[in-house]
Amino acid sequence: MSIKFTTNEIRYIGLFETITSATVKDCIIDEEHDKVTFLVKKGDMGLAIGKRGSTIAKMQNKVDKSIEIIEHSDDPGEFIKNLLSVAKVNSIEFSTNAKGNKIATLDVDSKTKRSTIGKNGQNIRRARQFAKRQFDISDIIIK
């Protein structure tokens, strides 16, 4: 599945890769919350963050937005756990609905459920976007 980036996403990816030397696999800009989320190649998290967060701070100053970094994984289960790192995920089940859409159902610890969903659902919305773009998973359901 190919991803079509906007001009702004391409600009942010280029700047991020120049500043951090990390390889970006995907990027989502959330204008409503002034946030840019980068999906970096597995193993590039250290490069992306930098010593004591210096690299990420430099990037935040350049774009004047909050920056979030998520590590990619070729395993969809691990990938979803990375997307929702605040969650204590007990289990993940993958299924296909009647229309042929892939669904991921997460059993999340009740203590972390609110932070997993995020304020006004922003965390789960972002996770669904990345899951769709990377693994063609149509929905993530939290129980």
mmCIF file of N, CA and C in Angstrom:
data_model
loop_
_atom_site.group_PDB
_atom_site.id
_atom_site.type_symbol
_atom_site.label_atom_id
_atom_site.label_comp_id
_atom_site.label_asym_id
_atom_site.label_seq_id
_atom_site.Cartn_x
_atom_site.Cartn_y
_atom_site.Cartn_z
ATOM 1 N N MET A 1 0.850 -1.182 0.000
ATOM 2 C CA MET A 1 0.000 0.000 0.000
ATOM 3 C C MET A 1 0.890 1.238 0.000
ATOM 4 N N SER A 2 0.650 2.131 -0.953
ATOM 5 C CA SER A 2 1.476 3.333 -1.022
ATOM 6 C C SER A 2 0.778 4.487 -0.314
ATOM 7 N N ILE A 3 1.595 5.345 0.278
ATOM 8 C CA ILE A 3 1.088 6.487 1.025
ATOM 9 C C ILE A 3 1.350 7.736 0.196
ATOM 10 N N LYS A 4 0.343 8.572 0.077
ATOM 11 C CA LYS A 4 0.512 9.841 -0.612
ATOM 12 C C LYS A 4 0.662 10.931 0.441
ATOM 13 N N PHE A 5 1.838 11.548 0.440
ATOM 14 C CA PHE A 5 2.114 12.597 1.410
ATOM 15 C C PHE A 5 1.718 13.961 0.853
ATOM 16 N N THR A 6 1.277 14.833 1.750
ATOM 17 C CA THR A 6 1.006 16.219 1.372
ATOM 18 C C THR A 6 2.341 16.950 1.264
ATOM 19 N N THR A 7 2.314 18.133 0.691
ATOM 20 C CA THR A 7 3.531 18.936 0.570
ATOM 21 C C THR A 7 4.122 19.228 1.947
ATOM 22 N N ASN A 8 3.262 19.560 2.919
ATOM 23 C CA ASN A 8 3.742 19.842 4.285
ATOM 24 C C ASN A 8 4.370 18.606 4.920
ATOM 25 N N GLU A 9 3.745 17.442 4.723
ATOM 26 C CA GLU A 9 4.308 16.212 5.294
ATOM 27 C C GLU A 9 5.687 15.941 4.691
ATOM 28 N N ILE A 10 5.834 16.127 3.393
ATOM 29 C CA ILE A 10 7.135 15.918 2.746
ATOM 30 C C ILE A 10 8.170 16.888 3.311
ATOM 31 N N ARG A 11 7.754 18.137 3.512
ATOM 32 C CA ARG A 11 8.659 19.149 4.072
ATOM 33 C C ARG A 11 9.110 18.763 5.489
ATOM 34 N N TYR A 12 8.144 18.353 6.326
ATOM 35 C CA TYR A 12 8.472 17.957 7.697
ATOM 36 C C TYR A 12 9.362 16.710 7.731
ATOM 37 N N ILE A 13 9.076 15.749 6.858
ATOM 38 C CA ILE A 13 9.891 14.531 6.803
ATOM 39 C C ILE A 13 11.329 14.874 6.431
ATOM 40 N N GLY A 14 11.492 15.710 5.420
ATOM 41 C CA GLY A 14 12.837 16.117 4.996
ATOM 42 C C GLY A 14 13.592 16.815 6.103
ATOM 43 N N LEU A 15 12.934 17.735 6.771
ATOM 44 C CA LEU A 15 13.566 18.464 7.878
ATOM 45 C C LEU A 15 13.921 17.518 9.010
ATOM 46 N N PHE A 16 12.991 16.623 9.361
ATOM 47 C CA PHE A 16 13.213 15.673 10.453
ATOM 48 C C PHE A 16 14.405 14.766 10.154
ATOM 49 N N GLU A 17 14.457 14.236 8.924
ATOM 50 C CA GLU A 17 15.556 13.340 8.560
ATOM 51 C C GLU A 17 16.891 14.081 8.534
ATOM 52 N N THR A 18 16.886 15.343 8.131
ATOM 53 C CA THR A 18 18.112 16.142 8.119
ATOM 54 C C THR A 18 18.610 16.395 9.544
ATOM 55 N N ILE A 19 17.701 16.748 10.441
ATOM 56 C CA ILE A 19 18.075 17.061 11.827
ATOM 57 C C ILE A 19 18.477 15.815 12.608
ATOM 58 N N THR A 20 17.746 14.707 12.403
ATOM 59 C CA THR A 20 17.934 13.529 13.257
ATOM 60 C C THR A 20 18.772 12.412 12.647
ATOM 61 N N SER A 21 18.876 12.340 11.340
ATOM 62 C CA SER A 21 19.500 11.226 10.604
ATOM 63 C C SER A 21 18.699 9.928 10.746
ATOM 64 N N ALA A 22 17.485 10.019 11.281
ATOM 65 C CA ALA A 22 16.599 8.857 11.394
ATOM 66 C C ALA A 22 15.786 8.746 10.103
ATOM 67 N N THR A 23 15.401 7.526 9.739
ATOM 68 C CA THR A 23 14.603 7.301 8.548
ATOM 69 C C THR A 23 13.121 7.323 8.906
ATOM 70 N N VAL A 24 12.357 8.202 8.251
ATOM 71 C CA VAL A 24 10.925 8.339 8.500
ATOM 72 C C VAL A 24 10.152 7.461 7.515
ATOM 73 N N LYS A 25 9.226 6.658 8.047
ATOM 74 C CA LYS A 25 8.399 5.791 7.211
ATOM 75 C C LYS A 25 7.024 6.411 6.951
ATOM 76 N N ASP A 26 6.589 7.290 7.856
ATOM 77 C CA ASP A 26 5.282 7.912 7.716
ATOM 78 C C ASP A 26 5.238 9.149 8.612
ATOM 79 N N CYS A 27 4.289 10.022 8.319
ATOM 80 C CA CYS A 27 4.159 11.272 9.076
ATOM 81 C C CYS A 27 2.710 11.710 9.016
ATOM 82 N N ILE A 28 2.172 12.134 10.147
ATOM 83 C CA ILE A 28 0.822 12.681 10.206
ATOM 84 C C ILE A 28 0.884 14.020 10.923
ATOM 85 N N ILE A 29 0.311 15.031 10.283
ATOM 86 C CA ILE A 29 0.252 16.368 10.879
ATOM 87 C C ILE A 29 -1.152 16.576 11.429
ATOM 88 N N ASP A 30 -1.228 16.924 12.707
ATOM 89 C CA ASP A 30 -2.499 17.206 13.359
ATOM 90 C C ASP A 30 -2.538 18.708 13.637
ATOM 91 N N GLU A 31 -3.115 19.461 12.701
ATOM 92 C CA GLU A 31 -3.163 20.925 12.822
ATOM 93 C C GLU A 31 -4.002 21.356 14.022
ATOM 94 N N GLU A 32 -5.071 20.610 14.297
ATOM 95 C CA GLU A 32 -5.982 20.951 15.390
ATOM 96 C C GLU A 32 -5.261 20.988 16.739
ATOM 97 N N HIS A 33 -4.312 20.054 16.929
ATOM 98 C CA HIS A 33 -3.594 19.967 18.197
ATOM 99 C C HIS A 33 -2.138 20.427 18.078
ATOM 100 N N ASP A 34 -1.788 21.053 16.956
ATOM 101 C CA ASP A 34 -0.421 21.543 16.722
ATOM 102 C C ASP A 34 0.622 20.461 16.994
ATOM 103 N N LYS A 35 0.441 19.306 16.335
ATOM 104 C CA LYS A 35 1.296 18.155 16.611
ATOM 105 C C LYS A 35 1.681 17.458 15.310
ATOM 106 N N VAL A 36 2.929 17.024 15.245
ATOM 107 C CA VAL A 36 3.402 16.233 14.117
ATOM 108 C C VAL A 36 3.890 14.903 14.683
ATOM 109 N N THR A 37 3.393 13.805 14.130
ATOM 110 C CA THR A 37 3.793 12.478 14.565
ATOM 111 C C THR A 37 4.586 11.804 13.455
ATOM 112 N N PHE A 38 5.790 11.365 13.809
ATOM 113 C CA PHE A 38 6.660 10.694 12.852
ATOM 114 C C PHE A 38 6.745 9.213 13.195
ATOM 115 N N LEU A 39 6.671 8.386 12.177
ATOM 116 C CA LEU A 39 6.868 6.950 12.313
ATOM 117 C C LEU A 39 8.259 6.666 11.774
ATOM 118 N N VAL A 40 9.177 6.259 12.667
ATOM 119 C CA VAL A 40 10.564 6.045 12.254
ATOM 120 C C VAL A 40 10.871 4.561 12.119
ATOM 121 N N LYS A 41 11.866 4.283 11.286
ATOM 122 C CA LYS A 41 12.309 2.915 11.045
ATOM 123 C C LYS A 41 12.717 2.264 12.362
ATOM 124 N N LYS A 42 12.420 0.988 12.483
ATOM 125 C CA LYS A 42 12.792 0.226 13.678
ATOM 126 C C LYS A 42 14.288 0.378 13.926
ATOM 127 N N GLY A 43 14.650 0.734 15.144
ATOM 128 C CA GLY A 43 16.049 0.915 15.511
ATOM 129 C C GLY A 43 16.528 2.355 15.435
ATOM 130 N N ASP A 44 15.700 3.251 14.885
ATOM 131 C CA ASP A 44 16.102 4.656 14.744
ATOM 132 C C ASP A 44 15.554 5.564 15.846
ATOM 133 N N MET A 45 14.940 4.998 16.858
ATOM 134 C CA MET A 45 14.354 5.803 17.927
ATOM 135 C C MET A 45 15.413 6.654 18.638
ATOM 136 N N GLY A 46 16.549 6.057 18.944
ATOM 137 C CA GLY A 46 17.624 6.780 19.634
ATOM 138 C C GLY A 46 18.098 7.979 18.833
ATOM 139 N N LEU A 47 18.292 7.797 17.531
ATOM 140 C CA LEU A 47 18.691 8.902 16.652
ATOM 141 C C LEU A 47 17.633 10.002 16.666
ATOM 142 N N ALA A 48 16.376 9.595 16.586
ATOM 143 C CA ALA A 48 15.272 10.545 16.504
ATOM 144 C C ALA A 48 15.143 11.379 17.781
ATOM 145 N N ILE A 49 15.337 10.757 18.925
ATOM 146 C CA ILE A 49 15.188 11.470 20.197
ATOM 147 C C ILE A 49 16.435 12.287 20.518
ATOM 148 N N GLY A 50 17.603 11.695 20.326
ATOM 149 C CA GLY A 50 18.849 12.389 20.635
ATOM 150 C C GLY A 50 19.188 12.297 22.104
ATOM 151 N N LYS A 51 20.404 12.717 22.420
ATOM 152 C CA LYS A 51 20.874 12.677 23.800
ATOM 153 C C LYS A 51 20.017 13.602 24.659
ATOM 154 N N ARG A 52 19.385 13.012 25.682
ATOM 155 C CA ARG A 52 18.502 13.732 26.609
ATOM 156 C C ARG A 52 17.398 14.515 25.888
ATOM 157 N N GLY A 53 16.969 14.010 24.724
ATOM 158 C CA GLY A 53 15.875 14.646 23.987
ATOM 159 C C GLY A 53 16.279 15.877 23.202
ATOM 160 N N SER A 54 17.574 16.078 23.018
ATOM 161 C CA SER A 54 18.048 17.302 22.357
ATOM 162 C C SER A 54 17.599 17.393 20.894
ATOM 163 N N THR A 55 17.607 16.277 20.190
ATOM 164 C CA THR A 55 17.245 16.288 18.771
ATOM 165 C C THR A 55 15.760 16.585 18.591
ATOM 166 N N ILE A 56 14.939 15.963 19.400
ATOM 167 C CA ILE A 56 13.497 16.207 19.307
ATOM 168 C C ILE A 56 13.184 17.654 19.699
ATOM 169 N N ALA A 57 13.898 18.203 20.671
ATOM 170 C CA ALA A 57 13.693 19.597 21.078
ATOM 171 C C ALA A 57 14.066 20.549 19.942
ATOM 172 N N LYS A 58 15.141 20.234 19.240
ATOM 173 C CA LYS A 58 15.574 21.058 18.109
ATOM 174 C C LYS A 58 14.490 21.056 17.023
ATOM 175 N N MET A 59 13.919 19.891 16.772
ATOM 176 C CA MET A 59 12.869 19.769 15.762
ATOM 177 C C MET A 59 11.622 20.556 16.181
ATOM 178 N N GLN A 60 11.254 20.463 17.460
ATOM 179 C CA GLN A 60 10.091 21.195 17.952
ATOM 180 C C GLN A 60 10.278 22.700 17.786
ATOM 181 N N ASN A 61 11.472 23.189 18.057
ATOM 182 C CA ASN A 61 11.752 24.618 17.894
ATOM 183 C C ASN A 61 11.649 25.049 16.431
ATOM 184 N N LYS A 62 12.108 24.202 15.514
ATOM 185 C CA LYS A 62 12.082 24.525 14.080
ATOM 186 C C LYS A 62 10.659 24.625 13.535
ATOM 187 N N VAL A 63 9.790 23.710 13.953
ATOM 188 C CA VAL A 63 8.437 23.663 13.388
ATOM 189 C C VAL A 63 7.381 24.308 14.277
ATOM 190 N N ASP A 64 7.752 24.657 15.499
ATOM 191 C CA ASP A 64 6.835 25.276 16.449
ATOM 192 C C ASP A 64 5.570 24.445 16.654
ATOM 193 N N LYS A 65 5.776 23.130 16.725
ATOM 194 C CA LYS A 65 4.695 22.183 16.994
ATOM 195 C C LYS A 65 5.227 21.107 17.932
ATOM 196 N N SER A 66 4.322 20.449 18.598
ATOM 197 C CA SER A 66 4.681 19.310 19.426
ATOM 198 C C SER A 66 5.073 18.157 18.499
ATOM 199 N N ILE A 67 6.108 17.409 18.875
ATOM 200 C CA ILE A 67 6.592 16.302 18.057
ATOM 201 C C ILE A 67 6.411 14.998 18.825
ATOM 202 N N GLU A 68 5.895 14.002 18.133
ATOM 203 C CA GLU A 68 5.771 12.659 18.700
ATOM 204 C C GLU A 68 6.478 11.695 17.756
ATOM 205 N N ILE A 69 7.189 10.740 18.331
ATOM 206 C CA ILE A 69 7.913 9.760 17.521
ATOM 207 C C ILE A 69 7.453 8.370 17.917
ATOM 208 N N ILE A 70 7.157 7.559 16.902
ATOM 209 C CA ILE A 70 6.726 6.174 17.114
ATOM 210 C C ILE A 70 7.633 5.280 16.286
ATOM 211 N N GLU A 71 8.025 4.152 16.873
ATOM 212 C CA GLU A 71 8.888 3.215 16.156
ATOM 213 C C GLU A 71 8.048 2.231 15.352
ATOM 214 N N HIS A 72 8.425 2.032 14.108
ATOM 215 C CA HIS A 72 7.732 1.103 13.218
ATOM 216 C C HIS A 72 8.072 -0.339 13.600
ATOM 217 N N SER A 73 7.218 -1.245 13.221
ATOM 218 C CA SER A 73 7.469 -2.679 13.355
ATOM 219 C C SER A 73 6.773 -3.374 12.195
ATOM 220 N N ASP A 74 7.395 -4.440 11.699
ATOM 221 C CA ASP A 74 6.778 -5.216 10.626
ATOM 222 C C ASP A 74 5.676 -6.134 11.144
ATOM 223 N N ASP A 75 5.618 -6.309 12.469
ATOM 224 C CA ASP A 75 4.583 -7.121 13.101
ATOM 225 C C ASP A 75 3.410 -6.205 13.482
ATOM 226 N N PRO A 76 2.214 -6.427 12.926
ATOM 227 C CA PRO A 76 1.092 -5.528 13.210
ATOM 228 C C PRO A 76 0.738 -5.421 14.696
ATOM 229 N N GLY A 77 0.871 -6.498 15.449
ATOM 230 C CA GLY A 77 0.576 -6.461 16.888
ATOM 231 C C GLY A 77 1.546 -5.566 17.634
ATOM 232 N N GLU A 78 2.829 -5.744 17.373
ATOM 233 C CA GLU A 78 3.855 -4.902 18.006
ATOM 234 C C GLU A 78 3.698 -3.456 17.550
ATOM 235 N N PHE A 79 3.358 -3.276 16.279
ATOM 236 C CA PHE A 79 3.159 -1.936 15.729
ATOM 237 C C PHE A 79 2.055 -1.196 16.480
ATOM 238 N N ILE A 80 0.931 -1.857 16.697
ATOM 239 C CA ILE A 80 -0.188 -1.235 17.410
ATOM 240 C C ILE A 80 0.210 -0.934 18.855
ATOM 241 N N LYS A 81 0.953 -1.823 19.484
ATOM 242 C CA LYS A 81 1.438 -1.555 20.843
ATOM 243 C C LYS A 81 2.336 -0.323 20.855
ATOM 244 N N ASN A 82 3.181 -0.171 19.830
ATOM 245 C CA ASN A 82 4.038 1.016 19.732
ATOM 246 C C ASN A 82 3.197 2.284 19.556
ATOM 247 N N LEU A 83 2.144 2.186 18.740
ATOM 248 C CA LEU A 83 1.266 3.329 18.508
ATOM 249 C C LEU A 83 0.586 3.786 19.794
ATOM 250 N N LEU A 84 0.190 2.830 20.597
ATOM 251 C CA LEU A 84 -0.533 3.121 21.834
ATOM 252 C C LEU A 84 0.326 2.776 23.040
ATOM 253 N N SER A 85 1.513 3.345 23.070
ATOM 254 C CA SER A 85 2.492 2.982 24.101
ATOM 255 C C SER A 85 2.035 3.287 25.525
ATOM 256 N N VAL A 86 1.080 4.208 25.685
ATOM 257 C CA VAL A 86 0.573 4.505 27.026
ATOM 258 C C VAL A 86 -0.315 3.388 27.553
ATOM 259 N N ALA A 87 -0.777 2.524 26.665
ATOM 260 C CA ALA A 87 -1.709 1.463 27.042
ATOM 261 C C ALA A 87 -0.984 0.249 27.600
ATOM 262 N N LYS A 88 -1.621 -0.379 28.551
ATOM 263 C CA LYS A 88 -1.180 -1.692 29.010
ATOM 264 C C LYS A 88 -2.066 -2.675 28.255
ATOM 265 N N VAL A 89 -1.544 -3.157 27.118
ATOM 266 C CA VAL A 89 -2.314 -4.046 26.250
ATOM 267 C C VAL A 89 -2.155 -5.485 26.731
ATOM 268 N N ASN A 90 -3.268 -6.100 27.116
ATOM 269 C CA ASN A 90 -3.237 -7.496 27.569
ATOM 270 C C ASN A 90 -3.203 -8.456 26.387
ATOM 271 N N SER A 91 -3.971 -8.129 25.336
ATOM 272 C CA SER A 91 -3.989 -8.983 24.146
ATOM 273 C C SER A 91 -4.513 -8.205 22.945
ATOM 274 N N ILE A 92 -4.143 -8.695 21.767
ATOM 275 C CA ILE A 92 -4.642 -8.131 20.511
ATOM 276 C C ILE A 92 -5.137 -9.280 19.650
ATOM 277 N N GLU A 93 -6.349 -9.124 19.135
ATOM 278 C CA GLU A 93 -6.905 -10.121 18.221
ATOM 279 C C GLU A 93 -7.184 -9.445 16.886
ATOM 280 N N PHE A 94 -6.811 -10.115 15.812
ATOM 281 C CA PHE A 94 -7.078 -9.604 14.475
ATOM 282 C C PHE A 94 -8.180 -10.437 13.849
ATOM 283 N N SER A 95 -9.102 -9.754 13.192
ATOM 284 C CA SER A 95 -10.204 -10.449 12.525
ATOM 285 C C SER A 95 -10.571 -9.681 11.256
ATOM 286 N N THR A 96 -11.455 -10.272 10.494
ATOM 287 C CA THR A 96 -11.955 -9.644 9.272
ATOM 288 C C THR A 96 -13.473 -9.609 9.365
ATOM 289 N N ASN A 97 -14.059 -8.420 9.117
ATOM 290 C CA ASN A 97 -15.518 -8.325 9.200
ATOM 291 C C ASN A 97 -16.165 -8.807 7.900
ATOM 292 N N ALA A 98 -17.489 -8.742 7.838
ATOM 293 C CA ALA A 98 -18.239 -9.255 6.685
ATOM 294 C C ALA A 98 -17.877 -8.550 5.377
ATOM 295 N N LYS A 99 -17.431 -7.304 5.469
ATOM 296 C CA LYS A 99 -17.049 -6.543 4.274
ATOM 297 C C LYS A 99 -15.602 -6.801 3.856
ATOM 298 N N GLY A 100 -14.900 -7.652 4.629
ATOM 299 C CA GLY A 100 -13.514 -7.968 4.308
ATOM 300 C C GLY A 100 -12.500 -6.998 4.898
ATOM 301 N N ASN A 101 -12.939 -6.119 5.798
ATOM 302 C CA ASN A 101 -12.038 -5.160 6.445
ATOM 303 C C ASN A 101 -11.323 -5.793 7.628
ATOM 304 N N LYS A 102 -10.030 -5.497 7.760
ATOM 305 C CA LYS A 102 -9.252 -5.998 8.895
ATOM 306 C C LYS A 102 -9.557 -5.156 10.130
ATOM 307 N N ILE A 103 -9.764 -5.840 11.245
ATOM 308 C CA ILE A 103 -10.087 -5.196 12.519
ATOM 309 C C ILE A 103 -9.104 -5.698 13.577
ATOM 310 N N ALA A 104 -8.594 -4.784 14.394
ATOM 311 C CA ALA A 104 -7.752 -5.157 15.536
ATOM 312 C C ALA A 104 -8.548 -4.852 16.802
ATOM 313 N N THR A 105 -8.730 -5.856 17.648
ATOM 314 C CA THR A 105 -9.446 -5.679 18.907
ATOM 315 C C THR A 105 -8.442 -5.809 20.039
ATOM 316 N N LEU A 106 -8.350 -4.758 20.852
ATOM 317 C CA LEU A 106 -7.387 -4.720 21.942
ATOM 318 C C LEU A 106 -8.075 -4.886 23.278
ATOM 319 N N ASP A 107 -7.527 -5.761 24.103
ATOM 320 C CA ASP A 107 -7.950 -5.867 25.489
ATOM 321 C C ASP A 107 -6.945 -5.031 26.279
ATOM 322 N N VAL A 108 -7.417 -3.878 26.775
ATOM 323 C CA VAL A 108 -6.547 -2.916 27.445
ATOM 324 C C VAL A 108 -6.888 -2.867 28.924
ATOM 325 N N ASP A 109 -5.869 -2.762 29.759
ATOM 326 C CA ASP A 109 -6.048 -2.625 31.203
ATOM 327 C C ASP A 109 -6.948 -1.417 31.474
ATOM 328 N N SER A 110 -7.926 -1.582 32.341
ATOM 329 C CA SER A 110 -8.904 -0.515 32.604
ATOM 330 C C SER A 110 -8.255 0.766 33.127
ATOM 331 N N LYS A 111 -7.116 0.644 33.795
ATOM 332 C CA LYS A 111 -6.433 1.829 34.337
ATOM 333 C C LYS A 111 -5.823 2.700 33.236
ATOM 334 N N THR A 112 -5.525 2.113 32.084
ATOM 335 C CA THR A 112 -4.889 2.879 31.004
ATOM 336 C C THR A 112 -5.842 3.159 29.832
ATOM 337 N N LYS A 113 -7.089 2.758 29.975
ATOM 338 C CA LYS A 113 -8.039 2.896 28.861
ATOM 339 C C LYS A 113 -8.248 4.367 28.459
ATOM 340 N N ARG A 114 -8.432 5.250 29.432
ATOM 341 C CA ARG A 114 -8.663 6.673 29.122
ATOM 342 C C ARG A 114 -7.477 7.290 28.396
ATOM 343 N N SER A 115 -6.273 7.030 28.882
ATOM 344 C CA SER A 115 -5.095 7.615 28.230
ATOM 345 C C SER A 115 -4.831 6.966 26.876
ATOM 346 N N THR A 116 -5.264 5.722 26.699
ATOM 347 C CA THR A 116 -5.126 5.051 25.413
ATOM 348 C C THR A 116 -5.985 5.748 24.359
ATOM 349 N N ILE A 117 -7.189 6.078 24.721
ATOM 350 C CA ILE A 117 -8.103 6.747 23.797
ATOM 351 C C ILE A 117 -7.667 8.199 23.586
ATOM 352 N N GLY A 118 -7.232 8.853 24.660
ATOM 353 C CA GLY A 118 -6.762 10.232 24.573
ATOM 354 C C GLY A 118 -7.897 11.228 24.658
ATOM 355 N N LYS A 119 -7.523 12.474 24.885
ATOM 356 C CA LYS A 119 -8.501 13.549 25.000
ATOM 357 C C LYS A 119 -9.256 13.685 23.675
ATOM 358 N N ASN A 120 -10.571 13.608 23.761
ATOM 359 C CA ASN A 120 -11.451 13.661 22.582
ATOM 360 C C ASN A 120 -11.099 12.598 21.539
ATOM 361 N N GLY A 121 -10.483 11.496 21.973
ATOM 362 C CA GLY A 121 -10.185 10.386 21.068
ATOM 363 C C GLY A 121 -8.998 10.597 20.152
ATOM 364 N N GLN A 122 -8.158 11.603 20.442
ATOM 365 C CA GLN A 122 -7.066 11.914 19.511
ATOM 366 C C GLN A 122 -6.033 10.795 19.396
ATOM 367 N N ASN A 123 -5.721 10.075 20.468
ATOM 368 C CA ASN A 123 -4.718 9.001 20.392
ATOM 369 C C ASN A 123 -5.202 7.830 19.535
ATOM 370 N N ILE A 124 -6.428 7.415 19.759
ATOM 371 C CA ILE A 124 -6.954 6.269 19.008
ATOM 372 C C ILE A 124 -7.191 6.657 17.550
ATOM 373 N N ARG A 125 -7.574 7.895 17.305
ATOM 374 C CA ARG A 125 -7.770 8.374 15.928
ATOM 375 C C ARG A 125 -6.450 8.332 15.152
ATOM 376 N N ARG A 126 -5.371 8.805 15.779
ATOM 377 C CA ARG A 126 -4.048 8.784 15.149
ATOM 378 C C ARG A 126 -3.579 7.348 14.928
ATOM 379 N N ALA A 127 -3.815 6.474 15.910
ATOM 380 C CA ALA A 127 -3.438 5.063 15.789
ATOM 381 C C ALA A 127 -4.179 4.401 14.631
ATOM 382 N N ARG A 128 -5.456 4.718 14.483
ATOM 383 C CA ARG A 128 -6.239 4.162 13.377
ATOM 384 C C ARG A 128 -5.701 4.627 12.028
ATOM 385 N N GLN A 129 -5.300 5.898 11.947
ATOM 386 C CA GLN A 129 -4.739 6.427 10.693
ATOM 387 C C GLN A 129 -3.472 5.670 10.308
ATOM 388 N N PHE A 130 -2.544 5.530 11.258
ATOM 389 C CA PHE A 130 -1.288 4.831 10.977
ATOM 390 C C PHE A 130 -1.536 3.356 10.651
ATOM 391 N N ALA A 131 -2.428 2.705 11.402
ATOM 392 C CA ALA A 131 -2.718 1.282 11.167
ATOM 393 C C ALA A 131 -3.298 1.078 9.770
ATOM 394 N N LYS A 132 -4.150 1.992 9.340
ATOM 395 C CA LYS A 132 -4.745 1.906 8.001
ATOM 396 C C LYS A 132 -3.670 2.103 6.927
ATOM 397 N N ARG A 133 -2.821 3.101 7.127
ATOM 398 C CA ARG A 133 -1.804 3.426 6.133
ATOM 399 C C ARG A 133 -0.697 2.373 6.050
ATOM 400 N N GLN A 134 -0.354 1.755 7.175
ATOM 401 C CA GLN A 134 0.767 0.822 7.195
ATOM 402 C C GLN A 134 0.364 -0.636 6.973
ATOM 403 N N PHE A 135 -0.800 -1.048 7.516
ATOM 404 C CA PHE A 135 -1.194 -2.461 7.465
ATOM 405 C C PHE A 135 -2.596 -2.688 6.912
ATOM 406 N N ASP A 136 -3.240 -1.647 6.418
ATOM 407 C CA ASP A 136 -4.590 -1.726 5.894
ATOM 408 C C ASP A 136 -5.567 -2.291 6.937
ATOM 409 N N ILE A 137 -5.349 -1.919 8.193
ATOM 410 C CA ILE A 137 -6.263 -2.281 9.286
ATOM 411 C C ILE A 137 -7.310 -1.178 9.370
ATOM 412 N N SER A 138 -8.560 -1.519 9.130
ATOM 413 C CA SER A 138 -9.628 -0.535 9.016
ATOM 414 C C SER A 138 -10.050 0.065 10.349
ATOM 415 N N ASP A 139 -9.937 -0.702 11.433
ATOM 416 C CA ASP A 139 -10.394 -0.180 12.716
ATOM 417 C C ASP A 139 -9.610 -0.817 13.852
ATOM 418 N N ILE A 140 -9.488 -0.052 14.924
ATOM 419 C CA ILE A 140 -8.920 -0.549 16.183
ATOM 420 C C ILE A 140 -10.003 -0.377 17.224
ATOM 421 N N ILE A 141 -10.383 -1.470 17.833
ATOM 422 C CA ILE A 141 -11.440 -1.451 18.849
ATOM 423 C C ILE A 141 -10.813 -1.741 20.199
ATOM 424 N N ILE A 142 -11.148 -0.928 21.180
ATOM 425 C CA ILE A 142 -10.622 -1.110 22.541
ATOM 426 C C ILE A 142 -11.740 -1.624 23.427
ATOM 427 N N LYS A 143 -11.436 -2.747 24.123
ATOM 428 C CA LYS A 143 -12.441 -3.251 25.072
ATOM 429 C C LYS A 143 -11.889 -3.295 26.457
#
